[in-house]
mmCIF file of C-alpha atoms and ligand atoms in Angstrom:
data_model
loop_
_atom_site.group_PDB
_atom_site.id
_atom_site.type_symbol
_atom_site.label_atom_id
_atom_site.label_comp_id
_atom_site.label_asym_id
_atom_site.label_seq_id
_atom_site.Cartn_x
_atom_site.Cartn_y
_atom_site.Cartn_z
ATOM 1 C CA MET A 1346 9.122 80.212 12.114
ATOM 2 C CA SER A 1347 7.060 82.203 9.621
ATOM 3 C CA HIS A 1348 5.021 85.205 10.724
ATOM 4 C CA ASP A 1349 1.778 83.200 10.296
ATOM 5 C CA GLU A 1350 3.123 80.305 12.345
ATOM 6 C CA GLU A 1351 4.220 82.700 15.058
ATOM 7 C CA LEU A 1352 0.757 84.233 15.120
ATOM 8 C CA SER A 1353 -1.034 80.896 15.328
ATOM 9 C CA ALA A 1354 1.342 79.650 18.061
ATOM 10 C CA GLU A 1355 0.614 82.827 19.981
ATOM 11 C CA ARG A 1356 -3.117 82.267 19.473
ATOM 12 C CA LEU A 1357 -2.813 78.719 20.787
ATOM 13 C CA VAL A 1358 -1.157 79.900 23.978
ATOM 14 C CA LYS A 1359 -3.764 82.613 24.402
ATOM 15 C CA GLU A 1360 -6.672 80.238 23.787
ATOM 16 C CA ASP A 1361 -5.332 77.996 26.456
ATOM 17 C CA GLU A 1362 -5.058 80.762 28.994
ATOM 18 C CA TRP A 1363 -7.478 80.840 31.875
ATOM 19 C CA ASN A 1364 -8.436 84.457 32.259
ATOM 20 C CA VAL A 1365 -11.724 84.120 34.103
ATOM 21 C CA LYS A 1366 -12.078 85.647 37.542
ATOM 22 C CA PHE A 1367 -14.908 85.151 40.005
ATOM 23 C CA ARG A 1368 -16.296 87.475 42.614
ATOM 24 C CA LYS A 1369 -18.839 86.802 45.295
ATOM 25 C CA VAL A 1370 -22.271 88.321 44.604
ATOM 26 C CA ASP A 1371 -23.092 90.389 47.691
ATOM 27 C CA THR A 1372 -26.839 90.451 47.120
ATOM 28 C CA SER A 1373 -26.893 86.665 47.140
ATOM 29 C CA LEU A 1374 -25.875 86.635 50.785
ATOM 30 C CA ASN A 1375 -28.652 88.719 52.303
ATOM 31 C CA GLY A 1376 -31.935 90.597 51.885
ATOM 32 C CA ASN A 1377 -34.686 89.354 49.616
ATOM 33 C CA PHE A 1378 -32.346 87.007 47.823
ATOM 34 C CA LYS A 1379 -31.612 85.116 50.999
ATOM 35 C CA GLN A 1380 -35.318 84.863 51.803
ATOM 36 C CA HIS A 1381 -36.113 83.620 48.342
ATOM 37 C CA PHE A 1382 -33.255 81.122 48.116
ATOM 38 C CA PRO A 1383 -32.888 80.216 51.815
ATOM 39 C CA ASN A 1384 -30.727 77.135 51.303
ATOM 40 C CA CYS A 1385 -28.293 77.866 48.520
ATOM 41 C CA ALA A 1386 -27.850 81.515 49.510
ATOM 42 C CA GLU A 1387 -26.180 80.257 52.672
ATOM 43 C CA HIS A 1388 -22.842 80.090 50.818
ATOM 44 C CA GLY A 1389 -23.680 82.613 48.199
ATOM 45 C CA PHE A 1390 -23.075 82.726 44.504
ATOM 46 C CA VAL A 1391 -20.223 83.909 42.361
ATOM 47 C CA THR A 1392 -20.254 85.717 39.071
ATOM 48 C CA SER A 1393 -17.577 85.516 36.403
ATOM 49 C CA GLU A 1394 -15.570 88.281 34.840
ATOM 50 C CA PRO A 1395 -15.906 88.258 31.853
ATOM 51 C CA GLY A 1396 -19.363 86.870 31.121
ATOM 52 C CA GLY A 1397 -21.315 87.441 34.343
ATOM 53 C CA PHE A 1398 -21.823 83.676 34.640
ATOM 54 C CA PHE A 1399 -23.714 82.979 37.870
ATOM 55 C CA LEU A 1400 -23.245 79.818 39.929
ATOM 56 C CA MET A 1401 -22.825 78.587 43.486
ATOM 57 C CA ASP A 1402 -19.470 79.652 44.892
ATOM 58 C CA GLU A 1403 -18.210 76.063 45.153
ATOM 59 C CA TYR A 1404 -17.871 76.031 41.364
ATOM 60 C CA SER A 1405 -15.321 78.856 41.323
ATOM 61 C CA ARG A 1406 -12.828 76.622 43.134
ATOM 62 C CA HIS A 1407 -12.992 74.055 40.309
ATOM 63 C CA ALA A 1408 -13.718 76.209 37.272
ATOM 64 C CA GLU A 1409 -10.205 76.130 35.811
ATOM 65 C CA LYS A 1410 -9.967 72.346 36.215
ATOM 66 C CA LEU A 1411 -13.277 71.986 34.336
ATOM 67 C CA PHE A 1412 -12.080 74.363 31.614
ATOM 68 C CA ARG A 1413 -8.941 72.262 31.168
ATOM 69 C CA PHE A 1414 -10.822 68.946 31.013
ATOM 70 C CA LYS A 1415 -9.807 67.536 27.612
ATOM 71 C CA PRO A 1416 -12.426 66.184 25.228
ATOM 72 C CA ARG A 1417 -11.689 63.116 23.084
ATOM 73 C CA SER A 1418 -12.311 63.171 19.349
ATOM 74 C CA ASP A 1419 -14.962 60.446 19.643
ATOM 75 C CA ASP A 1420 -16.859 62.082 22.527
ATOM 76 C CA VAL A 1421 -20.313 63.520 22.016
ATOM 77 C CA TRP A 1422 -21.129 66.459 24.302
ATOM 78 C CA VAL A 1423 -24.672 67.587 25.043
ATOM 79 C CA VAL A 1424 -24.444 71.248 25.996
ATOM 80 C CA THR A 1425 -27.490 73.205 27.098
ATOM 81 C CA PHE A 1426 -28.892 75.844 29.381
ATOM 82 C CA PRO A 1427 -30.762 73.926 32.137
ATOM 83 C CA ARG A 1428 -34.337 72.771 31.445
ATOM 84 C CA CYS A 1429 -34.000 72.902 27.662
ATOM 85 C CA GLY A 1430 -34.392 69.137 27.195
ATOM 86 C CA THR A 1431 -30.899 67.997 28.221
ATOM 87 C CA THR A 1432 -31.943 64.674 29.745
ATOM 88 C CA TRP A 1433 -34.120 63.850 26.765
ATOM 89 C CA MET A 1434 -31.208 64.593 24.400
ATOM 90 C CA GLN A 1435 -28.664 62.676 26.496
ATOM 91 C CA GLU A 1436 -30.781 59.556 26.320
ATOM 92 C CA LEU A 1437 -31.432 60.041 22.620
ATOM 93 C CA VAL A 1438 -27.723 60.467 21.829
ATOM 94 C CA TRP A 1439 -26.714 57.633 24.146
ATOM 95 C CA MET A 1440 -29.165 55.259 22.456
ATOM 96 C CA ILE A 1441 -27.977 56.194 18.972
ATOM 97 C CA MET A 1442 -24.340 55.756 19.969
ATOM 98 C CA ASN A 1443 -25.050 52.409 21.676
ATOM 99 C CA ASP A 1444 -27.021 50.634 18.993
ATOM 100 C CA CYS A 1445 -30.272 51.317 20.904
ATOM 101 C CA ASP A 1446 -29.279 48.784 23.555
ATOM 102 C CA LYS A 1447 -32.254 48.787 25.906
ATOM 103 C CA ILE A 1448 -30.619 46.415 28.364
ATOM 104 C CA LYS A 1449 -27.544 48.596 28.864
ATOM 105 C CA ALA A 1450 -29.862 51.605 28.984
ATOM 106 C CA LYS A 1451 -31.288 50.313 32.265
ATOM 107 C CA ALA A 1452 -28.221 51.687 34.086
ATOM 108 C CA PRO A 1453 -28.834 55.204 35.447
ATOM 109 C CA LEU A 1454 -28.390 57.845 32.760
ATOM 110 C CA ALA A 1455 -26.287 59.910 35.190
ATOM 111 C CA VAL A 1456 -23.712 57.124 35.127
ATOM 112 C CA ARG A 1457 -23.912 56.397 31.392
ATOM 113 C CA SER A 1458 -23.732 60.077 30.506
ATOM 114 C CA PRO A 1459 -22.006 62.069 33.253
ATOM 115 C CA PHE A 1460 -22.851 65.654 34.155
ATOM 116 C CA LEU A 1461 -19.435 67.292 33.938
ATOM 117 C CA GLU A 1462 -19.671 70.018 36.580
ATOM 118 C CA LEU A 1463 -22.150 68.375 38.973
ATOM 119 C CA PRO A 1464 -19.663 67.173 41.610
ATOM 120 C CA TYR A 1465 -17.996 70.603 41.539
ATOM 121 C CA MET A 1466 -20.863 72.994 42.137
ATOM 122 C CA LEU A 1467 -22.577 71.740 45.276
ATOM 123 C CA PRO A 1468 -21.127 71.996 48.756
ATOM 124 C CA LEU A 1469 -20.742 68.630 50.485
ATOM 125 C CA HIS A 1470 -23.806 68.922 52.690
ATOM 126 C CA ALA A 1471 -26.121 69.699 49.774
ATOM 127 C CA THR A 1472 -26.301 66.161 48.469
ATOM 128 C CA ALA A 1473 -27.107 62.975 50.304
ATOM 129 C CA PRO A 1474 -23.982 60.774 50.685
ATOM 130 C CA GLU A 1475 -25.674 58.046 48.605
ATOM 131 C CA ILE A 1476 -26.163 60.485 45.728
ATOM 132 C CA ARG A 1477 -22.676 61.960 46.105
ATOM 133 C CA ASN A 1478 -21.239 58.447 45.827
ATOM 134 C CA MET A 1479 -22.980 58.084 42.476
ATOM 135 C CA MET A 1480 -21.536 61.294 41.074
ATOM 136 C CA VAL A 1481 -19.043 60.860 38.276
ATOM 137 C CA THR A 1482 -15.860 62.848 38.881
ATOM 138 C CA LEU A 1483 -13.496 64.117 36.204
ATOM 139 C CA GLU A 1484 -11.082 61.314 37.065
ATOM 140 C CA MET A 1485 -13.852 58.774 36.498
ATOM 141 C CA ILE A 1486 -14.824 60.376 33.190
ATOM 142 C CA GLU A 1487 -11.154 60.084 32.133
ATOM 143 C CA GLU A 1488 -11.430 56.345 32.687
ATOM 144 C CA MET A 1489 -14.667 55.861 30.754
ATOM 145 C CA PRO A 1490 -14.492 53.907 27.498
ATOM 146 C CA SER A 1491 -15.317 55.701 24.252
ATOM 147 C CA PRO A 1492 -17.640 56.929 23.024
ATOM 148 C CA ARG A 1493 -18.417 59.085 26.044
ATOM 149 C CA ILE A 1494 -21.633 61.111 26.079
ATOM 150 C CA ILE A 1495 -20.963 64.090 28.341
ATOM 151 C CA LYS A 1496 -23.495 66.617 29.603
ATOM 152 C CA SER A 1497 -22.665 70.186 30.562
ATOM 153 C CA HIS A 1498 -24.623 73.345 31.292
ATOM 154 C CA LEU A 1499 -21.502 75.503 31.157
ATOM 155 C CA PRO A 1500 -21.346 78.089 28.397
ATOM 156 C CA PHE A 1501 -18.709 77.414 25.734
ATOM 157 C CA TYR A 1502 -16.124 79.853 27.064
ATOM 158 C CA LEU A 1503 -15.975 77.932 30.357
ATOM 159 C CA LEU A 1504 -15.403 74.609 28.573
ATOM 160 C CA HIS A 1505 -12.206 73.427 26.913
ATOM 161 C CA PRO A 1506 -11.318 75.954 24.195
ATOM 162 C CA LYS A 1507 -10.812 73.181 21.637
ATOM 163 C CA LEU A 1508 -14.068 71.368 22.446
ATOM 164 C CA LEU A 1509 -15.819 72.085 19.170
ATOM 165 C CA ASP A 1510 -12.698 71.492 17.078
ATOM 166 C CA THR A 1511 -12.204 68.130 18.776
ATOM 167 C CA CYS A 1512 -15.576 66.387 19.008
ATOM 168 C CA LYS A 1513 -19.257 66.558 18.146
ATOM 169 C CA VAL A 1514 -21.480 68.782 20.243
ATOM 170 C CA VAL A 1515 -25.284 68.748 20.305
ATOM 171 C CA TYR A 1516 -26.703 72.003 21.688
ATOM 172 C CA VAL A 1517 -30.403 72.176 22.613
ATOM 173 C CA ALA A 1518 -32.191 75.495 23.014
ATOM 174 C CA ARG A 1519 -35.749 76.121 24.212
ATOM 175 C CA ASN A 1520 -37.983 79.174 24.287
ATOM 176 C CA PRO A 1521 -37.152 81.160 27.432
ATOM 177 C CA LYS A 1522 -40.746 81.422 28.693
ATOM 178 C CA ASP A 1523 -41.057 77.666 29.108
ATOM 179 C CA VAL A 1524 -37.491 77.496 30.441
ATOM 180 C CA ILE A 1525 -38.377 79.984 33.201
ATOM 181 C CA VAL A 1526 -41.432 77.971 34.252
ATOM 182 C CA SER A 1527 -39.575 74.681 34.112
ATOM 183 C CA PHE A 1528 -36.603 76.086 36.044
ATOM 184 C CA PHE A 1529 -38.970 77.492 38.669
ATOM 185 C CA TYR A 1530 -40.315 73.978 39.330
ATOM 186 C CA HIS A 1531 -36.760 72.647 39.302
ATOM 187 C CA HIS A 1532 -36.004 75.049 42.159
ATOM 188 C CA ARG A 1533 -39.008 73.651 43.978
ATOM 189 C CA LEU A 1534 -37.864 70.076 43.439
ATOM 190 C CA PHE A 1535 -34.421 70.152 45.062
ATOM 191 C CA ASP A 1536 -34.219 71.203 48.705
ATOM 192 C CA PHE A 1537 -30.869 72.848 48.220
ATOM 193 C CA HIS A 1538 -32.113 75.101 45.415
ATOM 194 C CA TYR A 1539 -35.470 75.720 47.088
ATOM 195 C CA PHE A 1540 -37.079 78.956 45.871
ATOM 196 C CA ASP A 1541 -39.489 80.508 48.314
ATOM 197 C CA GLY A 1542 -41.382 82.835 46.021
ATOM 198 C CA ASP A 1543 -43.816 82.772 43.133
ATOM 199 C CA VAL A 1544 -43.122 82.113 39.479
ATOM 200 C CA GLU A 1545 -43.171 85.810 38.553
ATOM 201 C CA GLN A 1546 -40.600 86.644 41.211
ATOM 202 C CA PHE A 1547 -38.511 83.791 39.896
ATOM 203 C CA ALA A 1548 -38.877 85.143 36.353
ATOM 204 C CA GLN A 1549 -37.427 88.451 37.527
ATOM 205 C CA TYR A 1550 -34.346 86.759 38.997
ATOM 206 C CA PHE A 1551 -34.041 84.819 35.750
ATOM 207 C CA MET A 1552 -34.133 87.954 33.608
ATOM 208 C CA ASP A 1553 -31.678 89.673 35.961
ATOM 209 C CA GLY A 1554 -29.202 86.797 35.491
ATOM 210 C CA GLU A 1555 -29.403 85.813 39.156
ATOM 211 C CA VAL A 1556 -30.271 82.140 38.919
ATOM 212 C CA MET A 1557 -27.716 79.376 38.538
ATOM 213 C CA PHE A 1558 -26.182 78.987 35.058
ATOM 214 C CA SER A 1559 -27.557 82.323 33.901
ATOM 215 C CA PRO A 1560 -27.426 84.621 32.030
ATOM 216 C CA PHE A 1561 -29.636 82.798 29.532
ATOM 217 C CA PHE A 1562 -29.072 84.848 26.377
ATOM 218 C CA PRO A 1563 -25.263 84.890 26.208
ATOM 219 C CA HIS A 1564 -25.345 81.080 26.655
ATOM 220 C CA ILE A 1565 -27.685 80.580 23.707
ATOM 221 C CA LEU A 1566 -26.327 83.341 21.503
ATOM 222 C CA ASP A 1567 -22.767 82.097 21.776
ATOM 223 C CA ALA A 1568 -23.892 78.593 20.770
ATOM 224 C CA TRP A 1569 -26.019 80.070 17.969
ATOM 225 C CA SER A 1570 -22.968 81.874 16.594
ATOM 226 C CA LYS A 1571 -21.225 78.475 16.339
ATOM 227 C CA ARG A 1572 -24.129 76.676 14.642
ATOM 228 C CA HIS A 1573 -22.382 76.362 11.278
ATOM 229 C CA HIS A 1574 -19.324 74.653 12.728
ATOM 230 C CA PRO A 1575 -19.226 71.117 11.226
ATOM 231 C CA ASN A 1576 -19.012 69.566 14.712
ATOM 232 C CA MET A 1577 -22.008 71.481 16.029
ATOM 233 C CA LEU A 1578 -25.675 70.517 15.820
ATOM 234 C CA PHE A 1579 -27.907 73.289 17.167
ATOM 235 C CA LEU A 1580 -31.429 72.042 17.930
ATOM 236 C CA PHE A 1581 -34.633 73.323 19.468
ATOM 237 C CA TYR A 1582 -36.722 71.525 22.094
ATOM 238 C CA GLU A 1583 -39.841 72.635 20.204
ATOM 239 C CA ASP A 1584 -38.693 70.805 17.042
ATOM 240 C CA LEU A 1585 -38.350 67.614 19.066
ATOM 241 C CA LYS A 1586 -41.885 68.142 20.344
ATOM 242 C CA LYS A 1587 -43.145 68.690 16.805
ATOM 243 C CA ASP A 1588 -41.373 65.879 15.015
ATOM 244 C CA LEU A 1589 -39.393 63.575 17.284
ATOM 245 C CA ARG A 1590 -38.833 60.955 14.622
ATOM 246 C CA GLY A 1591 -37.481 63.477 12.121
ATOM 247 C CA GLU A 1592 -35.139 64.961 14.734
ATOM 248 C CA ILE A 1593 -33.867 61.473 15.701
ATOM 249 C CA GLU A 1594 -33.004 60.876 12.037
ATOM 250 C CA LYS A 1595 -31.247 64.244 11.808
ATOM 251 C CA ILE A 1596 -29.207 63.563 14.964
ATOM 252 C CA ALA A 1597 -28.281 60.034 13.842
ATOM 253 C CA LYS A 1598 -27.013 61.429 10.542
ATOM 254 C CA PHE A 1599 -24.958 64.071 12.351
ATOM 255 C CA LEU A 1600 -23.449 61.337 14.541
ATOM 256 C CA GLY A 1601 -22.637 59.207 11.503
ATOM 257 C CA LYS A 1602 -25.056 56.415 12.460
ATOM 258 C CA SER A 1603 -28.006 54.877 10.694
ATOM 259 C CA LEU A 1604 -30.945 53.261 12.430
ATOM 260 C CA THR A 1605 -33.233 50.592 11.028
ATOM 261 C CA GLU A 1606 -36.926 51.411 10.658
ATOM 262 C CA GLU A 1607 -37.623 49.240 13.672
ATOM 263 C CA GLN A 1608 -34.981 50.963 15.798
ATOM 264 C CA LEU A 1609 -36.365 54.354 14.796
ATOM 265 C CA THR A 1610 -39.896 53.416 15.760
ATOM 266 C CA ASP A 1611 -38.741 51.851 19.031
ATOM 267 C CA LEU A 1612 -36.541 54.776 19.945
ATOM 268 C CA ARG A 1613 -39.325 57.226 19.287
ATOM 269 C CA GLU A 1614 -41.558 55.258 21.659
ATOM 270 C CA HIS A 1615 -38.773 55.017 24.241
ATOM 271 C CA LEU A 1616 -38.374 58.807 24.181
ATOM 272 C CA ARG A 1617 -42.044 59.763 24.117
ATOM 273 C CA PHE A 1618 -42.867 61.826 27.210
ATOM 274 C CA ASP A 1619 -45.263 59.330 28.836
ATOM 275 C CA ASN A 1620 -42.731 56.512 28.605
ATOM 276 C CA PHE A 1621 -39.784 58.714 29.479
ATOM 277 C CA ALA A 1622 -41.458 60.060 32.622
ATOM 278 C CA LYS A 1623 -41.942 56.458 33.811
ATOM 279 C CA ASN A 1624 -38.392 55.359 32.973
ATOM 280 C CA GLU A 1625 -36.529 55.086 36.292
ATOM 281 C CA SER A 1626 -33.137 55.165 34.569
ATOM 282 C CA VAL A 1627 -33.728 58.760 33.529
ATOM 283 C CA ASN A 1628 -36.499 60.276 35.660
ATOM 284 C CA MET A 1629 -34.494 60.698 38.919
ATOM 285 C CA GLU A 1630 -37.419 59.324 40.942
ATOM 286 C CA PRO A 1631 -35.189 56.649 42.582
ATOM 287 C CA ALA A 1632 -33.045 59.442 44.100
ATOM 288 C CA LYS A 1633 -36.058 60.557 46.145
ATOM 289 C CA GLN A 1634 -35.472 57.708 48.568
ATOM 290 C CA PHE A 1635 -32.326 59.503 49.762
ATOM 291 C CA GLY A 1636 -34.250 62.650 50.691
ATOM 292 C CA ARG A 1637 -33.465 66.279 49.754
ATOM 293 C CA PHE A 1638 -36.111 66.151 47.028
ATOM 294 C CA ASN A 1639 -39.663 67.394 47.204
ATOM 295 C CA PRO A 1640 -41.691 64.152 47.032
ATOM 296 C CA ASP A 1641 -44.467 65.912 45.080
ATOM 297 C CA GLY A 1642 -42.234 67.247 42.295
ATOM 298 C CA HIS A 1643 -40.984 65.464 39.193
ATOM 299 C CA PHE A 1644 -37.797 66.019 37.209
ATOM 300 C CA ILE A 1645 -39.532 64.883 34.019
ATOM 301 C CA ARG A 1646 -42.427 67.200 34.739
ATOM 302 C CA LYS A 1647 -44.884 68.163 31.991
ATOM 303 C CA GLY A 1648 -43.020 68.170 28.709
ATOM 304 C CA LYS A 1649 -45.167 70.699 26.870
ATOM 305 C CA THR A 1650 -44.515 73.774 24.822
ATOM 306 C CA GLY A 1651 -46.615 76.712 25.993
ATOM 307 C CA ASP A 1652 -47.028 75.844 29.688
ATOM 308 C CA TRP A 1653 -45.898 79.444 30.372
ATOM 309 C CA LYS A 1654 -49.429 80.533 29.420
ATOM 310 C CA ASN A 1655 -50.680 78.891 32.610
ATOM 311 C CA HIS A 1656 -48.203 80.883 34.715
ATOM 312 C CA PHE A 1657 -47.640 84.474 33.593
ATOM 313 C CA SER A 1658 -50.000 87.431 33.902
ATOM 314 C CA PRO A 1659 -50.377 89.581 30.750
ATOM 315 C CA GLU A 1660 -48.149 92.255 32.402
ATOM 316 C CA MET A 1661 -45.419 89.760 33.215
ATOM 317 C CA ASN A 1662 -45.651 88.260 29.766
ATOM 318 C CA LYS A 1663 -45.202 91.716 28.266
ATOM 319 C CA ARG A 1664 -42.086 92.312 30.367
ATOM 320 C CA ILE A 1665 -40.650 88.986 29.300
ATOM 321 C CA ASP A 1666 -41.407 89.789 25.651
ATOM 322 C CA GLU A 1667 -39.552 93.087 26.013
ATOM 323 C CA TRP A 1668 -36.612 91.325 27.663
ATOM 324 C CA ILE A 1669 -36.483 88.806 24.819
ATOM 325 C CA GLU A 1670 -36.691 91.518 22.190
ATOM 326 C CA THR A 1671 -33.899 93.558 23.789
ATOM 327 C CA ASN A 1672 -31.660 90.542 24.005
ATOM 328 C CA LEU A 1673 -32.328 89.354 20.476
ATOM 329 C CA ASN A 1674 -31.656 92.764 19.058
ATOM 330 C CA GLY A 1675 -29.250 92.279 16.164
ATOM 331 C CA CYS A 1676 -29.927 88.554 15.929
ATOM 332 C CA ALA A 1677 -32.991 88.545 13.711
ATOM 333 C CA ASP A 1678 -32.421 84.986 12.485
ATOM 334 C CA LEU A 1679 -32.869 83.372 15.929
ATOM 335 C CA LYS A 1680 -36.572 82.888 16.564
ATOM 336 C CA PHE A 1681 -38.129 81.123 19.532
ATOM 337 C CA VAL A 1682 -41.289 79.105 19.157
ATOM 338 C CA THR A 1683 -43.493 79.607 22.229
ATOM 339 C CA GLN A 1684 -46.530 77.611 21.167
ATOM 340 C CA LEU A 1685 -47.252 74.663 18.940
ATOM 341 C CA GLU A 1686 -50.482 73.701 17.256
ATOM 342 C CA VAL A 1687 -49.584 70.041 17.312
ATOM 343 C CA GLN A 1688 -47.273 68.382 19.808
ATOM 344 C CA ASP A 1689 -46.848 64.945 21.326
HETATM 345 P P1 A3P B 904 -40.916 70.805 31.817
HETATM 346 O O1 A3P B 904 -40.497 71.205 33.181
HETATM 347 O O2 A3P B 904 -41.462 71.955 31.013
HETATM 348 O O3 A3P B 904 -41.825 69.646 31.811
HETATM 349 P P2 A3P B 904 -33.560 69.252 31.317
HETATM 350 O O4 A3P B 904 -33.374 67.807 31.120
HETATM 351 O O5 A3P B 904 -32.694 70.107 30.464
HETATM 352 O O6 A3P B 904 -33.504 69.641 32.751
HETATM 353 O O7 A3P B 904 -35.021 69.619 30.796
HETATM 354 C C1 A3P B 904 -36.146 69.266 31.528
HETATM 355 C C2 A3P B 904 -37.386 69.616 30.703
HETATM 356 O O8 A3P B 904 -37.452 68.699 29.589
HETATM 357 C C3 A3P B 904 -38.656 69.422 31.523
HETATM 358 O O9 A3P B 904 -39.591 70.355 31.018
HETATM 359 C C4 A3P B 904 -38.993 67.982 31.150
HETATM 360 O O10 A3P B 904 -40.310 67.604 31.421
HETATM 361 C C5 A3P B 904 -38.706 68.025 29.666
HETATM 362 N N1 A3P B 904 -38.584 66.667 29.108
HETATM 363 C C6 A3P B 904 -37.827 65.668 29.564
HETATM 364 N N2 A3P B 904 -38.028 64.553 28.848
HETATM 365 C C7 A3P B 904 -38.955 64.865 27.908
HETATM 366 C C8 A3P B 904 -39.595 64.120 26.880
HETATM 367 N N3 A3P B 904 -39.336 62.827 26.686
HETATM 368 N N4 A3P B 904 -40.495 64.757 26.103
HETATM 369 C C9 A3P B 904 -40.758 66.062 26.295
HETATM 370 N N5 A3P B 904 -40.190 66.811 27.269
HETATM 371 C C10 A3P B 904 -39.298 66.224 28.067
#
């Protein structure tokens, strides 16, 4: 074996090693945290070393299995931080990969495009049995026919180390101010995640990396650093809001598909917020019948860029701006759009 071959063999072994440890976050078990997150704080959260990744402690028992889950070369993965437009992108990618088949698209999106870590992050009691029965386990994903469209909120280093070298990945980012607001309402929607505080208190937890799937910046910055990889398409929610049709064309090209004019027009209509919010295959409204959801909330909620302006005081906004600036230090080419003159 040559020296180079030895080195690359060594690298392969190393890349395959699972070196992530988890420790329980003490503050998540008591004090203000417990008051603010009364339901999910019951079991507490864990944080990873390295990375400080923050998730319910159930996940730590399955993290290595998820890391070792092998992608197929014809998979398409939609990887995002929560509330960045994941569901929208899953449907878009699924439609492109399935010849815009509206009949097949009537099946629940959660079944057509499984959420990789979902069955492995919630304790048993947190989901209604009817919903748990619908969850797609790793074994079931193994059995799915190609092409699989897989969703994950895990950062890259917690996914299979060869993911990007194996299959196409679409990453969607969104400006953090709207993500905070959207994630706040998400925590009001699900009983288990219920947040008993106001949006500014939530924003503080978010900036401190103490909400599930945080910290936000390492997630995005790691993906950003991979944006030139030929298997990676890095997109922004705000670009979809500005020019949905153009982004559909870009994504189709990346996936090696071409749509007819009619398909393009139809798909744009299918994905437009007003239609999407009414679409029971994607909007999660049917799950409300099983309880554990706030009947007044909506998963497909508002769909606007700039809703943060209706939620943050000037002082809070200034603190968030400072947090963004500190975290983007040294990454001048990544710019977030926080308002749009024209949007759908
Ligand atoms: P808001 O809460 O700001 O409305 P995710 O799927 O990653 O959880 O993202 C959810 C966010 O995407 C929500 O943001 C939701 O309304 C928005 N969204 C979902 N479908 C959309 C669509 N068709 N057009 C615009 N925004 C959409």
